[in-house]
């Protein structure tokens, strides 16, 4: 986006973070779901959006945290979007799938299970591939699968959790979308679970 759209403070912030205006996605006037998908699909790092409640900063991370109040959020995102794995996880009990990115596959599997992501505890990794820009592949795959998206609020330790985004479709459909998104991307360590037939959910 153009320099003139940003304030001096914002330009300074970008410079300190090793970013340029080319790393900014203009999400102004868009719904949160729209810019969250948009910033990933565009492969941008930060979003120009609604001002943060504490200081009125406008630059946000891909997940919506104020990038300027807490730069640790941006550091986390950098790690998340550098090298990592794109994955498809599935739950037999809920008949749902999830597409996401992670740095450590086994750790993510445990986190999904023990933190009962979406209120579900039988998550299993069905497909994983190591990629350079996981966030971009994830955003691309999720936009292909958007009509299957389901959002659930769930309880964790008696507290309402943020809505979990999952997919109500069968494994082969999710896999086809992820593989399409992997075209032209350098992917290594591609692994598929042996028993995916149990995740071909038929409604
Ligand atoms: Zn802020």
Coordinates of N, CA and C and ligand atoms in Angstrom, one line a residue:
X1 N 0.8 -1.2 0.0 CA 0.0 0.0 0.0 C 0.9 1.3 0.0
X2 N 0.3 2.3 -0.4 CA 1.0 3.6 -0.5 C 1.5 4.2 0.8
X3 N 2.7 4.8 0.8 CA 3.3 5.4 2.0 C 2.3 6.5 2.6
X4 N 1.7 7.2 1.7 CA 0.9 8.3 2.1 C -0.3 7.9 3.0
X5 N -0.7 6.6 3.0 CA -1.8 6.1 3.8 C -1.4 5.9 5.2
X6 N -0.1 5.9 5.5 CA 0.4 5.6 6.9 C 1.0 6.9 7.5
X7 N 0.9 6.9 8.9 CA 1.5 8.0 9.6 C 3.0 7.8 9.8
X8 N 3.6 8.9 10.2 CA 5.1 8.8 10.4 C 5.4 7.7 11.4
X9 N 4.6 7.7 12.5 CA 4.8 6.6 13.6 C 4.7 5.2 13.0
X10 N 3.7 5.0 12.2 CA 3.5 3.7 11.6 C 4.7 3.3 10.7
X11 N 5.1 4.3 9.9 CA 6.3 4.0 9.0 C 7.5 3.7 9.8
X12 N 7.7 4.4 10.9 CA 8.9 4.2 11.8 C 8.8 2.8 12.4
X13 N 7.6 2.4 12.8 CA 7.3 1.1 13.4 C 7.7 0.0 12.4
X14 N 7.2 0.2 11.2 CA 7.5 -0.8 10.1 C 9.0 -1.0 9.9
X15 N 9.7 0.2 9.9 CA 11.1 0.2 9.6 C 11.9 -0.6 10.7
X16 N 11.5 -0.3 12.0 CA 12.1 -1.0 13.1 C 11.9 -2.5 13.1
X17 N 10.7 -2.9 12.6 CA 10.4 -4.3 12.5 C 11.0 -5.0 11.2
X18 N 11.7 -4.2 10.4 CA 12.3 -4.8 9.2 C 11.2 -5.0 8.1
X19 N 10.1 -4.2 8.2 CA 9.1 -4.3 7.2 C 9.0 -3.1 6.4
X20 N 8.2 -3.2 5.2 CA 8.0 -2.0 4.4 C 6.5 -1.9 4.2
X21 N 6.1 -0.8 3.4 CA 4.7 -0.6 3.1 C 4.1 -1.8 2.3
X22 N 5.0 -2.5 1.6 CA 4.6 -3.7 0.8 C 4.2 -4.8 1.7
X23 N 4.5 -4.8 2.9 CA 4.1 -5.9 3.9 C 2.7 -5.6 4.5
X24 N 2.1 -4.4 4.2 CA 0.9 -4.0 4.8 C -0.3 -4.3 3.9
X25 N -1.3 -5.0 4.5 CA -2.6 -5.2 3.8 C -3.6 -4.2 4.3
X26 N -4.3 -3.6 3.4 CA -5.3 -2.6 3.7 C -6.6 -3.2 4.0
X27 N -6.9 -3.4 5.3 CA -8.1 -4.1 5.7 C -9.2 -3.1 6.2
X28 N -9.0 -1.8 6.0 CA -9.9 -0.9 6.5 C -11.3 -1.1 5.8
X29 N -12.3 -1.0 6.7 CA -13.7 -1.1 6.2 C -14.1 -2.6 5.9
X30 N -13.2 -3.5 6.2 CA -13.5 -4.9 5.9 C -13.9 -5.6 7.2
X31 N -14.7 -6.6 7.1 CA -15.1 -7.4 8.3 C -13.8 -8.2 8.7
X32 N -13.8 -8.6 10.0 CA -12.6 -9.3 10.5 C -12.4 -10.6 9.7
X33 N -13.5 -11.3 9.3 CA -13.3 -12.6 8.6 C -12.7 -12.3 7.2
X34 N -13.1 -11.2 6.6 CA -12.6 -10.8 5.2 C -11.1 -10.4 5.3
X35 N -10.7 -9.5 6.2 CA -9.3 -9.2 6.2 C -8.4 -10.3 6.7
X36 N -8.9 -11.1 7.6 CA -8.1 -12.2 8.0 C -7.8 -13.2 6.9
X37 N -8.7 -13.4 6.0 CA -8.5 -14.3 4.9 C -7.6 -13.5 3.8
X38 N -7.9 -12.2 3.7 CA -7.3 -11.4 2.7 C -5.8 -11.2 2.9
X39 N -5.4 -11.0 4.2 CA -4.0 -10.7 4.5 C -3.2 -12.0 4.3
X40 N -3.8 -13.2 4.6 CA -3.1 -14.4 4.3 C -3.0 -14.7 2.8
X41 N -4.1 -14.5 2.1 CA -4.1 -14.8 0.7 C -3.1 -13.9 0.0
X42 N -2.9 -12.7 0.5 CA -2.0 -11.7 -0.2 C -0.6 -11.9 0.3
X43 N -0.4 -12.8 1.3 CA 1.0 -13.0 1.8 C 1.6 -11.8 2.5
X44 N 0.7 -10.9 3.1 CA 1.2 -9.8 3.8 C 1.4 -10.1 5.3
X45 N 2.1 -9.2 6.0 CA 2.5 -9.4 7.4 C 1.6 -8.7 8.4
X46 N 1.3 -7.5 8.1 CA 0.4 -6.7 9.0 C -0.8 -6.1 8.3
X47 N -1.8 -5.8 9.1 CA -3.1 -5.3 8.5 C -3.3 -3.9 9.0
X48 N -3.7 -3.0 8.1 CA -4.1 -1.6 8.5 C -5.6 -1.7 8.7
X49 N -6.0 -1.6 10.0 CA -7.4 -1.8 10.3 C -7.9 -0.8 11.3
X50 N -8.9 -1.3 12.1 CA -9.5 -0.4 13.1 C -8.5 -0.1 14.3
X51 N -8.5 1.1 14.8 CA -7.6 1.4 15.9 C -7.7 0.5 17.1
X52 N -6.6 0.2 17.8 CA -6.6 -0.6 19.0 C -7.2 0.2 20.1
X53 N -7.8 -0.5 21.1 CA -8.6 0.2 22.1 C -7.7 1.0 23.1
X54 N -6.5 0.6 23.3 CA -5.7 1.3 24.3 C -5.0 2.5 23.8
X55 N -4.4 2.4 22.6 CA -3.7 3.6 22.1 C -4.0 4.1 20.7
X56 N -5.0 3.5 20.1 CA -5.4 3.9 18.8 C -4.5 3.5 17.7
X57 N -3.6 2.6 17.9 CA -2.7 2.1 16.8 C -3.6 1.4 15.8
X58 N -3.1 1.5 14.5 CA -3.9 0.9 13.4 C -3.3 -0.4 12.8
X59 N -2.1 -0.7 13.2 CA -1.4 -1.9 12.6 C -1.7 -3.1 13.4
X60 N -2.2 -4.1 12.8 CA -2.5 -5.4 13.5 C -1.8 -6.6 12.9
X61 N -1.7 -7.6 13.8 CA -1.1 -8.9 13.3 C -2.2 -9.6 12.5
X62 N -1.8 -10.6 11.8 CA -2.8 -11.4 11.0 C -4.0 -12.0 11.9
X63 N -3.7 -12.2 13.2 CA -4.7 -12.7 14.0 C -5.5 -11.6 14.7
X64 N -5.1 -10.3 14.5 CA -5.9 -9.2 15.0 C -5.4 -8.6 16.2
X65 N -4.2 -9.0 16.7 CA -3.7 -8.3 17.9 C -3.0 -7.0 17.4
X66 N -3.0 -6.0 18.4 CA -2.3 -4.8 18.0 C -0.8 -5.1 17.9
X67 N -0.3 -4.8 16.7 CA 1.2 -5.2 16.5 C 2.1 -4.2 17.2
X68 N 1.5 -3.0 17.4 CA 2.4 -1.9 18.0 C 2.4 -1.9 19.5
X69 N 1.3 -2.3 20.2 CA 1.3 -2.4 21.6 C 2.2 -3.5 22.1
X70 N 2.2 -4.7 21.4 CA 3.0 -5.8 21.9 C 3.7 -6.4 20.7
X71 N 5.0 -6.1 20.6 CA 5.7 -6.6 19.4 C 6.0 -8.1 19.5
X72 N 5.8 -8.6 20.7 CA 6.0 -10.1 20.8 C 5.0 -10.8 19.9
X73 N 3.8 -10.2 19.8 CA 2.8 -10.9 18.9 C 3.3 -11.0 17.5
X74 N 4.0 -10.0 17.0 CA 4.5 -9.9 15.7 C 5.7 -10.9 15.6
X75 N 6.5 -11.0 16.6 CA 7.6 -12.0 16.6 C 7.1 -13.4 16.5
X76 N 6.0 -13.6 17.2 CA 5.4 -14.9 17.2 C 4.9 -15.2 15.8
X77 N 4.2 -14.2 15.2 CA 3.7 -14.4 13.9 C 4.8 -14.7 12.9
X78 N 6.0 -14.0 13.0 CA 7.1 -14.2 12.1 C 7.5 -15.6 12.1
X79 N 7.7 -16.2 13.4 CA 8.1 -17.6 13.5 C 7.1 -18.5 12.8
X80 N 5.8 -18.2 13.1 CA 4.7 -18.9 12.6 C 4.6 -19.0 11.1
X81 N 5.0 -17.9 10.4 CA 4.9 -17.8 9.0 C 6.2 -18.0 8.3
X82 N 7.3 -18.2 9.0 CA 8.5 -18.5 8.3 C 8.4 -19.9 7.8
X83 N 9.2 -20.8 8.4 CA 9.1 -22.2 7.9 C 8.2 -22.9 8.8
X84 N 7.4 -23.8 8.3 CA 6.5 -24.6 9.1 C 5.7 -25.6 8.4
X85 N 4.7 -26.1 9.0 CA 3.9 -27.2 8.4 C 2.5 -26.8 8.2
X86 N 2.0 -27.1 7.0 CA 0.6 -27.0 6.8 C 0.0 -28.3 7.2
X87 N -1.1 -28.3 7.8 CA -1.7 -29.6 8.2 C -3.2 -29.7 8.0
X88 N -3.7 -30.9 7.9 CA -5.1 -31.2 8.0 C -5.3 -32.2 9.1
X89 N -6.1 -31.8 10.1 CA -6.4 -32.6 11.3 C -7.8 -33.0 11.1
X90 N -8.2 -34.2 11.7 CA -9.6 -34.6 11.7 C -10.1 -35.2 13.0
X91 N -11.4 -35.0 13.2 CA -12.0 -35.6 14.4 C -13.1 -36.6 13.9
X92 N -13.0 -37.8 14.3 CA -14.0 -38.8 14.0 C -15.3 -38.6 14.8
X93 N -15.1 -38.2 16.1 CA -16.3 -38.0 16.9 C -17.2 -36.9 16.4
X94 N -16.5 -35.8 16.0 CA -17.3 -34.6 15.6 C -17.5 -34.6 14.1
X95 N -16.9 -35.5 13.3 CA -17.0 -35.5 11.9 C -16.6 -34.1 11.3
X96 N -15.5 -33.6 11.8 CA -15.0 -32.3 11.4 C -13.5 -32.3 11.0
X97 N -13.1 -31.4 10.2 CA -11.6 -31.3 9.9 C -11.2 -29.9 10.2
X98 N -9.8 -29.8 10.3 CA -9.3 -28.5 10.5 C -8.0 -28.3 9.7
X99 N -7.9 -27.2 9.0 CA -6.6 -26.9 8.2 C -5.9 -25.8 9.0
X100 N -4.6 -26.0 9.2 CA -3.9 -25.0 9.9 C -2.4 -25.1 9.6
X101 N -1.6 -24.3 10.4 CA -0.2 -24.3 10.2 C 0.4 -24.4 11.6
X102 N 1.6 -25.0 11.7 CA 2.3 -25.2 13.0 C 3.8 -25.3 12.7
X103 N 4.5 -25.2 13.8 CA 6.0 -25.3 13.7 C 6.4 -26.8 14.1
X104 N 5.6 -27.3 15.0 CA 5.9 -28.7 15.5 C 4.6 -29.5 15.4
X105 N 4.6 -30.5 14.6 CA 3.4 -31.3 14.3 C 2.9 -32.0 15.6
X106 N 3.8 -32.7 16.2 CA 3.4 -33.5 17.4 C 2.9 -32.6 18.5
X107 N 3.6 -31.4 18.7 CA 3.1 -30.5 19.7 C 1.7 -29.9 19.4
X108 N 1.5 -29.6 18.1 CA 0.2 -29.1 17.7 C -0.9 -30.2 17.9
X109 N -0.6 -31.4 17.6 CA -1.6 -32.5 17.8 C -2.0 -32.6 19.3
X110 N -0.9 -32.5 20.1 CA -1.2 -32.6 21.6 C -2.0 -31.4 22.0
X111 N -1.6 -30.2 21.5 CA -2.4 -29.0 21.9 C -3.9 -29.0 21.5
X112 N -4.1 -29.5 20.3 CA -5.5 -29.6 19.8 C -6.3 -30.5 20.7
X113 N -5.6 -31.7 21.1 CA -6.3 -32.7 21.9 C -6.5 -32.2 23.4
X114 N -5.4 -31.8 24.0 CA -5.5 -31.4 25.4 C -6.2 -30.2 25.7
X115 N -6.1 -29.2 24.7 CA -6.9 -28.0 24.9 C -8.3 -28.2 24.3
X116 N -8.6 -29.4 23.9 CA -9.9 -29.7 23.3 C -10.4 -28.6 22.4
X117 N -9.6 -28.4 21.3 CA -9.9 -27.3 20.3 C -11.3 -27.6 19.8
X118 N -12.2 -26.6 19.9 CA -13.5 -26.7 19.4 C -14.4 -27.6 20.2
X119 N -13.9 -27.9 21.5 CA -14.6 -28.9 22.3 C -14.4 -30.3 21.9
X120 N -13.3 -30.6 21.1 CA -13.1 -31.9 20.6 C -11.8 -32.4 21.1
X121 N -11.7 -33.7 21.5 CA -10.4 -34.2 22.0 C -9.8 -35.3 21.2
X122 N -10.4 -35.7 20.1 CA -9.8 -36.8 19.3 C -9.2 -36.4 18.0
X123 N -8.6 -35.2 18.0 CA -7.9 -34.7 16.8 C -6.8 -35.6 16.4
X124 N -6.7 -35.9 15.1 CA -5.6 -36.7 14.6 C -5.0 -36.0 13.4
X125 N -3.7 -36.0 13.2 CA -3.1 -35.4 12.0 C -3.2 -36.4 10.9
X126 N -3.8 -35.8 9.8 CA -4.1 -36.7 8.6 C -3.1 -36.4 7.5
X127 N -2.7 -35.2 7.4 CA -1.8 -34.8 6.3 C -0.9 -33.6 6.8
X128 N 0.4 -33.7 6.5 CA 1.3 -32.6 6.8 C 2.3 -32.4 5.7
X129 N 2.7 -31.2 5.5 CA 3.8 -30.9 4.5 C 4.5 -29.7 5.0
X130 N 5.9 -29.7 4.9 CA 6.7 -28.6 5.3 C 6.8 -27.6 4.2
X131 N 6.5 -26.3 4.5 CA 6.5 -25.3 3.5 C 7.2 -24.0 4.0
X132 N 7.6 -23.1 3.1 CA 8.2 -21.9 3.5 C 7.3 -20.9 4.1
X133 N 6.1 -20.7 3.5 CA 5.2 -19.7 3.9 C 3.9 -20.4 4.3
X134 N 3.8 -21.0 5.4 CA 2.6 -21.8 5.8 C 1.4 -20.9 5.8
X135 N 1.5 -19.7 6.3 CA 0.3 -18.8 6.4 C -0.4 -18.6 5.1
X136 N 0.5 -18.4 4.0 CA -0.1 -18.2 2.7 C -0.8 -19.4 2.1
X137 N -0.2 -20.6 2.3 CA -0.8 -21.8 1.9 C -2.1 -22.1 2.6
X138 N -2.1 -21.8 3.9 CA -3.3 -22.0 4.7 C -4.4 -21.1 4.3
X139 N -4.1 -19.8 4.1 CA -5.1 -18.9 3.6 C -5.7 -19.2 2.3
X140 N -4.8 -19.7 1.4 CA -5.3 -20.1 0.1 C -6.2 -21.3 0.1
X141 N -5.8 -22.3 0.9 CA -6.5 -23.5 1.0 C -7.9 -23.2 1.7
X142 N -7.9 -22.4 2.7 CA -9.1 -22.1 3.4 C -10.1 -21.3 2.6
X143 N -9.6 -20.4 1.7 CA -10.5 -19.7 0.8 C -11.1 -20.7 -0.2
X144 N -10.4 -21.7 -0.6 CA -11.0 -22.7 -1.5 C -12.1 -23.6 -0.7
X145 N -11.9 -23.7 0.6 CA -12.8 -24.5 1.4 C -13.9 -23.7 2.1
X146 N -14.0 -22.4 1.8 CA -14.8 -21.5 2.6 C -16.2 -22.0 2.8
X147 N -16.8 -22.6 1.8 CA -18.2 -23.0 1.9 C -18.4 -24.1 2.9
X148 N -17.3 -24.7 3.4 CA -17.5 -25.8 4.3 C -17.2 -25.4 5.8
X149 N -16.9 -24.1 5.9 CA -16.5 -23.6 7.2 C -17.6 -23.6 8.2
X150 N -17.3 -24.1 9.4 CA -18.2 -24.0 10.5 C -17.5 -23.4 11.7
X151 N -18.2 -22.5 12.4 CA -17.6 -21.8 13.6 C -18.3 -22.2 14.8
X152 N -17.6 -22.6 15.8 CA -18.2 -23.1 17.1 C -17.6 -22.3 18.3
X153 N -18.4 -21.9 19.2 CA -17.9 -21.4 20.5 C -17.8 -22.6 21.3
X154 N -16.9 -22.7 22.2 CA -16.8 -23.8 23.1 C -16.2 -23.5 24.5
X155 N -16.5 -24.4 25.4 CA -16.1 -24.1 26.8 C -14.7 -24.7 27.0
X156 N -13.9 -24.0 27.7 CA -12.6 -24.6 28.1 C -12.4 -24.1 29.6
X157 N -12.2 -25.1 30.5 CA -12.1 -24.8 31.9 C -13.2 -23.9 32.4
X158 N -14.4 -24.1 31.9 CA -15.5 -23.4 32.4 C -15.6 -22.0 31.8
X159 N -14.7 -21.6 30.9 CA -14.8 -20.3 30.2 C -15.1 -20.4 28.7
X160 N -15.8 -19.5 28.2 CA -16.1 -19.4 26.8 C -14.8 -19.1 26.0
X161 N -14.6 -19.9 25.0 CA -13.4 -19.7 24.2 C -13.7 -19.0 22.9
X162 N -12.7 -18.4 22.3 CA -12.9 -17.9 21.0 C -13.5 -18.9 20.1
X163 N -14.2 -18.5 19.1 CA -14.8 -19.4 18.1 C -13.7 -20.2 17.4
X164 N -13.9 -21.5 17.3 CA -13.0 -22.4 16.6 C -13.5 -22.5 15.2
X165 N -12.5 -22.4 14.2 CA -12.9 -22.5 12.8 C -12.5 -23.9 12.3
X166 N -13.6 -24.6 11.9 CA -13.3 -26.0 11.4 C -14.1 -26.1 10.1
X167 N -13.9 -27.3 9.5 CA -14.5 -27.6 8.2 C -15.4 -28.8 8.3
X168 N -16.6 -28.7 7.7 CA -17.5 -29.8 7.6 C -17.4 -30.3 6.2
X169 N -16.5 -31.2 6.0 CA -16.4 -31.8 4.7 C -15.6 -33.1 4.8
X170 N -15.4 -33.8 3.7 CA -14.6 -35.1 3.9 C -13.1 -34.8 3.6
X171 N -12.3 -35.8 4.0 CA -10.9 -35.6 3.9 C -10.4 -35.4 2.5
X172 N -10.9 -36.2 1.6 CA -10.4 -36.1 0.2 C -10.7 -34.7 -0.4
X173 N -11.8 -34.0 0.0 CA -12.1 -32.7 -0.5 C -11.0 -31.7 0.1
X174 N -10.8 -31.8 1.4 CA -9.8 -30.9 2.0 C -8.4 -31.1 1.5
X175 N -8.1 -32.4 1.2 CA -6.8 -32.7 0.7 C -6.6 -32.1 -0.7
X176 N -7.6 -32.2 -1.5 CA -7.5 -31.7 -2.9 C -7.3 -30.2 -2.8
X177 N -7.9 -29.5 -1.9 CA -7.8 -28.0 -1.8 C -6.4 -27.7 -1.3
X178 N -5.9 -28.4 -0.4 CA -4.5 -28.1 0.1 C -3.5 -28.4 -0.9
X179 N -3.7 -29.5 -1.7 CA -2.7 -29.8 -2.7 C -2.7 -28.8 -3.8
X180 N -3.9 -28.3 -4.1 CA -4.0 -27.2 -5.1 C -3.2 -26.0 -4.7
X181 N -3.3 -25.7 -3.4 CA -2.6 -24.5 -2.8 C -1.1 -24.7 -2.7
X182 N -0.7 -26.0 -2.8 CA 0.7 -26.3 -2.7 C 1.4 -26.3 -4.0
X183 N 0.6 -26.1 -5.1 CA 1.1 -26.1 -6.5 C 2.0 -24.8 -6.6
X184 N 3.2 -25.0 -7.1 CA 4.1 -23.9 -7.2 C 4.8 -23.5 -6.0
X185 N 4.6 -24.2 -4.9 CA 5.2 -23.9 -3.6 C 6.2 -25.1 -3.3
X186 N 7.3 -24.7 -2.8 CA 8.3 -25.8 -2.4 C 7.8 -26.5 -1.1
X187 N 7.4 -27.7 -1.3 CA 6.9 -28.5 -0.1 C 7.7 -29.8 0.1
X188 N 8.1 -30.0 1.3 CA 8.9 -31.2 1.6 C 8.3 -32.0 2.7
X189 N 8.8 -33.1 3.1 CA 8.3 -33.9 4.2 C 6.8 -34.1 4.1
X190 N 6.3 -34.4 2.9 CA 4.9 -34.6 2.7 C 4.4 -36.0 3.3
X191 N 3.5 -35.9 4.2 CA 3.1 -37.2 4.9 C 1.6 -37.2 4.9
X192 N 1.0 -38.4 4.6 CA -0.4 -38.6 4.7 C -0.7 -39.8 5.6
X193 N -1.6 -39.7 6.5 CA -1.9 -40.8 7.4 C -2.4 -42.0 6.6
X194 N -2.2 -43.2 7.1 CA -2.6 -44.4 6.3 C -4.1 -44.6 6.3
X195 N -4.7 -44.4 7.5 CA -6.2 -44.7 7.5 C -7.0 -43.4 7.5
X196 N -7.1 -42.8 6.3 CA -7.9 -41.6 6.2 C -9.4 -41.9 5.8
X197 N -9.7 -43.2 5.5 CA -11.0 -43.6 5.1 C -12.1 -43.3 6.1
X198 N -11.7 -43.3 7.4 CA -12.6 -43.0 8.5 C -13.0 -41.5 8.5
X199 N -12.3 -40.7 7.7 CA -12.5 -39.3 7.8 C -13.2 -38.8 6.5
X200 N -13.7 -39.8 5.7 CA -14.5 -39.4 4.5 C -15.9 -39.3 4.9
X201 N -16.2 -38.3 5.7 CA -17.5 -38.1 6.3 C -18.6 -37.9 5.2
X202 N -19.6 -38.7 5.3 CA -20.7 -38.6 4.4 C -21.9 -38.0 5.2
X203 N -22.5 -37.0 4.7 CA -23.6 -36.4 5.5 C -24.9 -37.1 5.1
Ligands
LIG1 ZN1 -2.0 -0.6 20.2

